[in-house]
């Protein structure tokens, strides 16, 4: 049984990656329902939490049904991160996660996210201060390094463990790679097989099918897999992987009716959590993925992504199963 601190997370847990503008409560609920073992929130700005900014504070919302759940924070100032961690702990997550992996320019180039990979001593000091500031288990998500010449992840992971983190998730790319090229899991495996490592090591990057997940598990000896982009619009991926692990057989792809039901659930939860205006707006980015591969779907998609009327969106979702047949799914 894999444990993060004292929290049991399964024999080979599948974790939902923290994704900005994606892994909010409505999406996390669907992923939990479809087999994800551990949830992580969108990343939250330490400065936003300290200023009590509404958008940052709202991201602290977690629900009992999604436990175990980790809240992820990011920032470039040690004192601010320490204070933000204490604020985060008051929201009572199971885990506090530190984002040392976000590669986007306006985060990394300010020294936060993957930017801190250019200053490993600061990374270690920041982690140590956060661990000392809270009683919850602290985990880290990071990358192999800043670029091809700085892939020090084996040493970095050991140093982070030594200052008290309880698990580490590693994306198998450098910051410079962003999301291009193939993820290199060999260095993730090297972290796991370092004889000094005793905390769980989770691999992340390019797992988009049950077959790929099985290959990563069997080849690289990780303790679990964190899944990000493959789950967007496809929360079924978690149960599909688990079923394949257990039986060697693939589950049927979700039917059009099942896709509509997941979309409807996502939409209704977004309305409830964010209110009508934001709920409509922020669900729009998901429709293309939920209905990917359905032939002649464009008119319905255009309605879903442009309408500001709740009734029209609901009516459109009602019409989809009546109009399309499962054989019209092209993937």
Short mmCIF file of C-alpha atoms in Angstrom, two decimals:
data_model
loop_
_atom_site.label_atom_id
_atom_site.label_comp_id
_atom_site.label_asym_id
_atom_site.label_seq_id
_atom_site.Cartn_x
_atom_site.Cartn_y
_atom_site.Cartn_z
CA UNK A 1 0.00 0.00 0.00
CA UNK A 2 1.43 3.35 -1.05
CA UNK A 3 1.27 6.06 1.62
CA UNK A 4 1.74 9.82 1.50
CA UNK A 5 2.65 10.39 5.10
CA UNK A 6 0.00 8.37 6.92
CA UNK A 7 -2.52 8.59 4.08
CA UNK A 8 -3.12 5.34 2.21
CA UNK A 9 -3.62 6.06 -1.49
CA UNK A 10 -3.81 2.57 -3.00
CA UNK A 11 -1.44 -0.15 -4.21
CA UNK A 12 -0.63 1.74 -7.41
CA UNK A 13 -2.44 5.08 -7.25
CA UNK A 14 -3.54 7.13 -10.23
CA UNK A 15 -3.33 10.83 -9.45
CA UNK A 16 -5.10 13.70 -11.17
CA UNK A 17 -2.48 16.29 -12.07
CA UNK A 18 -2.99 19.88 -10.97
CA UNK A 19 -3.93 21.80 -14.12
CA UNK A 20 -4.72 25.49 -14.25
CA UNK A 21 -8.24 26.20 -15.51
CA UNK A 22 -8.97 22.46 -15.61
CA UNK A 23 -8.76 20.64 -12.27
CA UNK A 24 -11.44 22.62 -10.46
CA UNK A 25 -14.10 20.98 -8.23
CA UNK A 26 -16.52 20.04 -11.05
CA UNK A 27 -13.79 18.31 -13.04
CA UNK A 28 -12.25 16.69 -9.97
CA UNK A 29 -15.65 15.24 -9.06
CA UNK A 30 -15.86 13.49 -12.43
CA UNK A 31 -12.32 12.16 -12.19
CA UNK A 32 -12.98 10.82 -8.70
CA UNK A 33 -16.18 9.17 -9.90
CA UNK A 34 -14.24 7.51 -12.71
CA UNK A 35 -11.39 6.11 -10.67
CA UNK A 36 -8.78 8.74 -9.78
CA UNK A 37 -7.23 7.96 -6.40
CA UNK A 38 -5.75 11.33 -5.44
CA UNK A 39 -6.93 14.79 -6.48
CA UNK A 40 -4.85 17.93 -6.81
CA UNK A 41 -6.32 21.41 -7.19
CA UNK A 42 -5.36 24.02 -9.73
CA UNK A 43 -2.26 25.84 -8.57
CA UNK A 44 -2.87 28.79 -6.27
CA UNK A 45 -0.74 31.92 -6.08
CA UNK A 46 0.89 32.43 -2.69
CA UNK A 47 0.65 36.19 -3.13
CA UNK A 48 -3.03 35.86 -4.05
CA UNK A 49 -3.75 33.93 -0.87
CA UNK A 50 -1.92 36.44 1.27
CA UNK A 51 -3.83 39.33 -0.34
CA UNK A 52 -7.08 37.37 0.09
CA UNK A 53 -7.72 37.65 -3.65
CA UNK A 54 -11.12 36.16 -4.45
CA UNK A 55 -9.96 33.94 -7.31
CA UNK A 56 -7.15 32.43 -5.23
CA UNK A 57 -9.32 31.90 -2.17
CA UNK A 58 -12.05 30.19 -4.21
CA UNK A 59 -9.50 27.61 -5.36
CA UNK A 60 -9.19 26.47 -1.74
CA UNK A 61 -12.67 24.92 -2.01
CA UNK A 62 -12.45 21.17 -1.50
CA UNK A 63 -15.16 18.60 -0.78
CA UNK A 64 -15.29 15.47 1.34
CA UNK A 65 -16.09 13.15 -1.59
CA UNK A 66 -12.80 13.94 -3.33
CA UNK A 67 -10.45 12.99 -0.50
CA UNK A 68 -7.59 12.43 -0.42
CA UNK A 69 -7.04 15.83 -2.00
CA UNK A 70 -4.01 18.08 -2.19
CA UNK A 71 -4.01 21.84 -2.58
CA UNK A 72 -1.14 23.11 -4.70
CA UNK A 73 0.55 26.47 -4.18
CA UNK A 74 3.21 28.36 -6.11
CA UNK A 75 5.35 31.45 -5.64
CA UNK A 76 8.90 32.73 -5.68
CA UNK A 77 9.29 34.21 -2.19
CA UNK A 78 10.06 31.88 0.70
CA UNK A 79 8.28 34.00 3.30
CA UNK A 80 5.15 34.29 1.14
CA UNK A 81 5.10 30.56 0.42
CA UNK A 82 5.44 29.77 4.10
CA UNK A 83 2.53 32.07 4.93
CA UNK A 84 0.44 30.72 2.04
CA UNK A 85 1.04 27.16 3.23
CA UNK A 86 -0.31 28.05 6.65
CA UNK A 87 -3.41 29.64 5.06
CA UNK A 88 -3.83 26.56 2.89
CA UNK A 89 -3.67 24.25 5.88
CA UNK A 90 -6.69 26.02 7.37
CA UNK A 91 -8.75 24.79 4.39
CA UNK A 92 -8.04 21.26 5.72
CA UNK A 93 -6.69 19.46 2.66
CA UNK A 94 -5.09 16.07 3.13
CA UNK A 95 -1.91 17.20 1.38
CA UNK A 96 -0.14 20.48 0.60
CA UNK A 97 1.67 20.36 -2.73
CA UNK A 98 4.35 22.72 -4.01
CA UNK A 99 4.43 23.58 -7.69
CA UNK A 100 8.01 23.45 -8.94
CA UNK A 101 7.00 22.33 -12.42
CA UNK A 102 4.85 24.95 -14.19
CA UNK A 103 6.78 25.96 -17.32
CA UNK A 104 4.69 28.91 -18.55
CA UNK A 105 6.60 32.12 -19.04
CA UNK A 106 4.74 34.38 -16.63
CA UNK A 107 5.34 31.88 -13.81
CA UNK A 108 8.71 30.28 -14.53
CA UNK A 109 10.47 33.46 -15.64
CA UNK A 110 9.56 35.09 -12.34
CA UNK A 111 11.33 32.35 -10.41
CA UNK A 112 8.21 30.37 -9.46
CA UNK A 113 7.05 26.98 -10.75
CA UNK A 114 9.80 25.41 -12.85
CA UNK A 115 11.75 28.67 -12.60
CA UNK A 116 13.09 27.64 -9.22
CA UNK A 117 14.96 24.78 -10.92
CA UNK A 118 17.57 27.44 -11.71
CA UNK A 119 18.19 27.89 -7.99
CA UNK A 120 18.24 24.50 -6.28
CA UNK A 121 19.45 25.81 -2.88
CA UNK A 122 16.47 28.18 -2.78
CA UNK A 123 14.19 25.31 -3.82
CA UNK A 124 15.44 23.21 -0.91
CA UNK A 125 15.21 26.10 1.56
CA UNK A 126 11.68 26.99 0.47
CA UNK A 127 10.57 23.38 0.80
CA UNK A 128 12.12 23.09 4.25
CA UNK A 129 10.36 26.23 5.47
CA UNK A 130 6.98 25.04 4.17
CA UNK A 131 7.40 21.62 5.78
CA UNK A 132 8.17 23.29 9.11
CA UNK A 133 5.22 25.68 8.79
CA UNK A 134 2.48 23.03 8.48
CA UNK A 135 1.40 19.74 10.00
CA UNK A 136 -0.06 18.29 6.79
CA UNK A 137 2.14 16.12 4.58
CA UNK A 138 3.93 18.20 1.94
CA UNK A 139 4.49 16.89 -1.57
CA UNK A 140 6.27 18.35 -4.60
CA UNK A 141 5.58 18.31 -8.32
CA UNK A 142 8.56 19.18 -10.47
CA UNK A 143 10.45 18.50 -13.71
CA UNK A 144 13.75 16.89 -14.59
CA UNK A 145 15.53 20.24 -14.64
CA UNK A 146 15.57 23.63 -16.32
CA UNK A 147 17.20 22.36 -19.54
CA UNK A 148 19.23 19.47 -20.94
CA UNK A 149 22.31 20.59 -19.03
CA UNK A 150 20.66 20.82 -15.61
CA UNK A 151 18.80 17.54 -15.15
CA UNK A 152 19.76 17.09 -11.51
CA UNK A 153 16.50 15.48 -10.46
CA UNK A 154 18.08 12.47 -8.70
CA UNK A 155 20.02 14.72 -6.35
CA UNK A 156 17.20 17.25 -6.05
CA UNK A 157 14.63 14.62 -5.08
CA UNK A 158 16.93 13.26 -2.40
CA UNK A 159 17.52 16.71 -0.95
CA UNK A 160 13.79 17.46 -0.92
CA UNK A 161 13.13 14.18 0.84
CA UNK A 162 15.79 15.05 3.40
CA UNK A 163 13.96 18.26 4.35
CA UNK A 164 10.69 16.41 4.85
CA UNK A 165 8.51 16.00 1.77
CA UNK A 166 6.33 12.87 1.80
CA UNK A 167 6.08 12.19 -1.97
CA UNK A 168 7.31 13.60 -5.25
CA UNK A 169 5.68 13.70 -8.69
CA UNK A 170 8.06 14.17 -11.59
CA UNK A 171 7.16 15.28 -15.10
CA UNK A 172 9.64 13.67 -17.46
CA UNK A 173 10.57 16.86 -19.33
CA UNK A 174 12.70 19.91 -18.66
CA UNK A 175 11.24 23.38 -18.44
CA UNK A 176 12.82 24.24 -21.78
CA UNK A 177 10.92 21.39 -23.44
CA UNK A 178 7.58 22.69 -22.18
CA UNK A 179 5.28 19.89 -23.45
CA UNK A 180 7.23 19.07 -26.61
CA UNK A 181 9.04 15.87 -27.46
CA UNK A 182 8.71 12.66 -25.48
CA UNK A 183 8.79 12.54 -21.70
CA UNK A 184 11.93 10.82 -20.40
CA UNK A 185 10.90 8.39 -17.69
CA UNK A 186 14.39 6.91 -17.29
CA UNK A 187 15.39 9.68 -14.88
CA UNK A 188 12.13 9.26 -12.96
CA UNK A 189 13.09 5.62 -12.59
CA UNK A 190 16.57 6.65 -11.44
CA UNK A 191 14.97 8.69 -8.65
CA UNK A 192 12.82 5.76 -7.59
CA UNK A 193 15.76 3.35 -7.65
CA UNK A 194 18.07 5.60 -5.68
CA UNK A 195 18.67 3.43 -2.59
CA UNK A 196 18.37 6.48 -0.34
CA UNK A 197 14.83 7.27 -1.49
CA UNK A 198 12.01 5.95 0.65
CA UNK A 199 9.10 8.26 -0.23
CA UNK A 200 6.68 7.49 -3.09
CA UNK A 201 7.80 8.58 -6.55
CA UNK A 202 5.05 9.25 -9.08
CA UNK A 203 5.68 9.55 -12.80
CA UNK A 204 4.00 12.06 -15.08
CA UNK A 205 4.10 12.73 -18.81
CA UNK A 206 2.63 11.18 -21.97
CA UNK A 207 0.41 8.58 -20.29
CA UNK A 208 -2.62 8.69 -22.56
CA UNK A 209 -3.78 5.06 -22.75
CA UNK A 210 -4.04 1.93 -20.62
CA UNK A 211 -1.25 0.32 -22.65
CA UNK A 212 1.08 3.26 -22.04
CA UNK A 213 0.26 3.24 -18.32
CA UNK A 214 1.07 -0.46 -18.05
CA UNK A 215 4.34 0.05 -19.89
CA UNK A 216 5.35 2.88 -17.56
CA UNK A 217 4.43 0.87 -14.47
CA UNK A 218 6.31 -2.24 -15.56
CA UNK A 219 9.33 -0.53 -17.07
CA UNK A 220 10.10 2.32 -14.70
CA UNK A 221 9.16 0.95 -11.27
CA UNK A 222 7.27 4.06 -10.15
CA UNK A 223 4.86 3.99 -7.22
CA UNK A 224 1.99 5.48 -9.20
CA UNK A 225 1.14 7.62 -12.19
CA UNK A 226 -0.05 11.20 -12.36
CA UNK A 227 -2.30 11.90 -15.34
CA UNK A 228 -2.94 15.35 -16.73
CA UNK A 229 -3.79 16.19 -20.33
CA UNK A 230 -5.18 12.72 -21.15
CA UNK A 231 -7.96 13.26 -18.60
CA UNK A 232 -9.22 16.56 -20.05
CA UNK A 233 -12.65 15.79 -21.44
CA UNK A 234 -11.98 12.12 -20.75
CA UNK A 235 -12.23 11.34 -17.00
CA UNK A 236 -12.88 7.70 -17.93
CA UNK A 237 -9.15 7.23 -18.47
CA UNK A 238 -8.58 6.34 -14.80
CA UNK A 239 -11.00 3.41 -14.70
CA UNK A 240 -9.88 2.28 -18.14
CA UNK A 241 -6.30 2.02 -16.89
CA UNK A 242 -7.33 0.19 -13.72
CA UNK A 243 -9.46 -2.29 -15.67
CA UNK A 244 -6.60 -2.95 -18.08
CA UNK A 245 -4.21 -3.54 -15.20
CA UNK A 246 -6.58 -6.06 -13.64
CA UNK A 247 -7.80 -7.92 -16.74
CA UNK A 248 -5.52 -7.11 -19.67
CA UNK A 249 -8.65 -6.05 -21.55
CA UNK A 250 -9.78 -2.60 -22.66
CA UNK A 251 -13.10 -1.20 -21.57
CA UNK A 252 -15.40 0.03 -24.35
CA UNK A 253 -15.10 3.74 -25.03
CA UNK A 254 -17.83 5.85 -23.43
CA UNK A 255 -21.00 6.07 -25.48
CA UNK A 256 -22.39 9.35 -26.72
CA UNK A 257 -25.02 9.17 -23.97
CA UNK A 258 -22.29 8.70 -21.36
CA UNK A 259 -20.34 11.63 -22.78
CA UNK A 260 -23.43 13.80 -22.57
CA UNK A 261 -24.13 12.72 -19.00
CA UNK A 262 -20.56 13.57 -17.91
CA UNK A 263 -20.76 16.92 -19.69
CA UNK A 264 -24.11 17.68 -18.10
CA UNK A 265 -22.79 16.82 -14.65
CA UNK A 266 -19.75 19.02 -15.22
CA UNK A 267 -21.91 21.93 -16.41
CA UNK A 268 -24.42 21.73 -13.57
CA UNK A 269 -21.69 21.55 -10.95
CA UNK A 270 -19.94 24.53 -12.53
CA UNK A 271 -23.16 26.54 -12.33
CA UNK A 272 -23.57 25.63 -8.69
CA UNK A 273 -19.95 26.32 -7.74
CA UNK A 274 -19.16 29.39 -9.84
CA UNK A 275 -22.55 30.91 -10.54
CA UNK A 276 -24.30 31.16 -13.88
CA UNK A 277 -22.03 33.61 -15.71
CA UNK A 278 -18.71 31.99 -14.80
CA UNK A 279 -20.15 28.49 -14.87
CA UNK A 280 -21.21 28.92 -18.50
CA UNK A 281 -17.97 30.59 -19.54
CA UNK A 282 -15.55 28.21 -17.85
CA UNK A 283 -17.24 25.02 -19.02
CA UNK A 284 -16.84 26.07 -22.66
CA UNK A 285 -13.20 24.96 -22.83
CA UNK A 286 -14.25 21.37 -22.10
CA UNK A 287 -16.89 20.71 -24.78
CA UNK A 288 -14.47 20.04 -27.62
CA UNK A 289 -12.73 17.35 -25.59
CA UNK A 290 -15.90 15.66 -24.32
CA UNK A 291 -17.23 15.31 -27.85
CA UNK A 292 -13.96 14.82 -29.70
CA UNK A 293 -14.24 12.58 -32.74
CA UNK A 294 -17.99 12.84 -33.32
CA UNK A 295 -18.69 13.35 -37.00
CA UNK A 296 -20.68 16.44 -38.01
CA UNK A 297 -20.75 17.74 -34.43
CA UNK A 298 -19.64 21.31 -35.24
CA UNK A 299 -23.09 23.01 -35.12
CA UNK A 300 -23.71 21.60 -31.63
CA UNK A 301 -20.25 22.54 -30.45
CA UNK A 302 -20.70 26.09 -31.71
CA UNK A 303 -23.92 26.44 -29.75
CA UNK A 304 -22.31 25.09 -26.60
CA UNK A 305 -19.30 27.39 -26.79
CA UNK A 306 -21.18 30.57 -27.71
CA UNK A 307 -24.50 30.42 -25.88
CA UNK A 308 -24.99 32.43 -22.70
CA UNK A 309 -28.37 30.82 -22.02
CA UNK A 310 -28.52 27.97 -19.51
CA UNK A 311 -31.72 26.56 -21.01
CA UNK A 312 -30.28 26.55 -24.51
CA UNK A 313 -27.17 24.69 -23.35
CA UNK A 314 -29.28 22.13 -21.50
CA UNK A 315 -31.54 21.68 -24.54
CA UNK A 316 -28.53 21.23 -26.80
CA UNK A 317 -27.14 18.52 -24.53
CA UNK A 318 -30.54 16.81 -24.55
CA UNK A 319 -30.57 16.74 -28.36
CA UNK A 320 -27.12 15.20 -28.82
CA UNK A 321 -27.99 11.56 -27.92
CA UNK A 322 -31.09 11.78 -30.09
CA UNK A 323 -29.13 13.00 -33.10
CA UNK A 324 -25.92 10.99 -32.96
CA UNK A 325 -25.24 7.29 -32.81
CA UNK A 326 -22.23 5.65 -31.16
CA UNK A 327 -20.89 4.48 -34.53
CA UNK A 328 -20.42 8.14 -35.44
CA UNK A 329 -17.52 8.44 -32.98
CA UNK A 330 -14.39 8.44 -35.10
CA UNK A 331 -11.87 7.62 -32.36
#
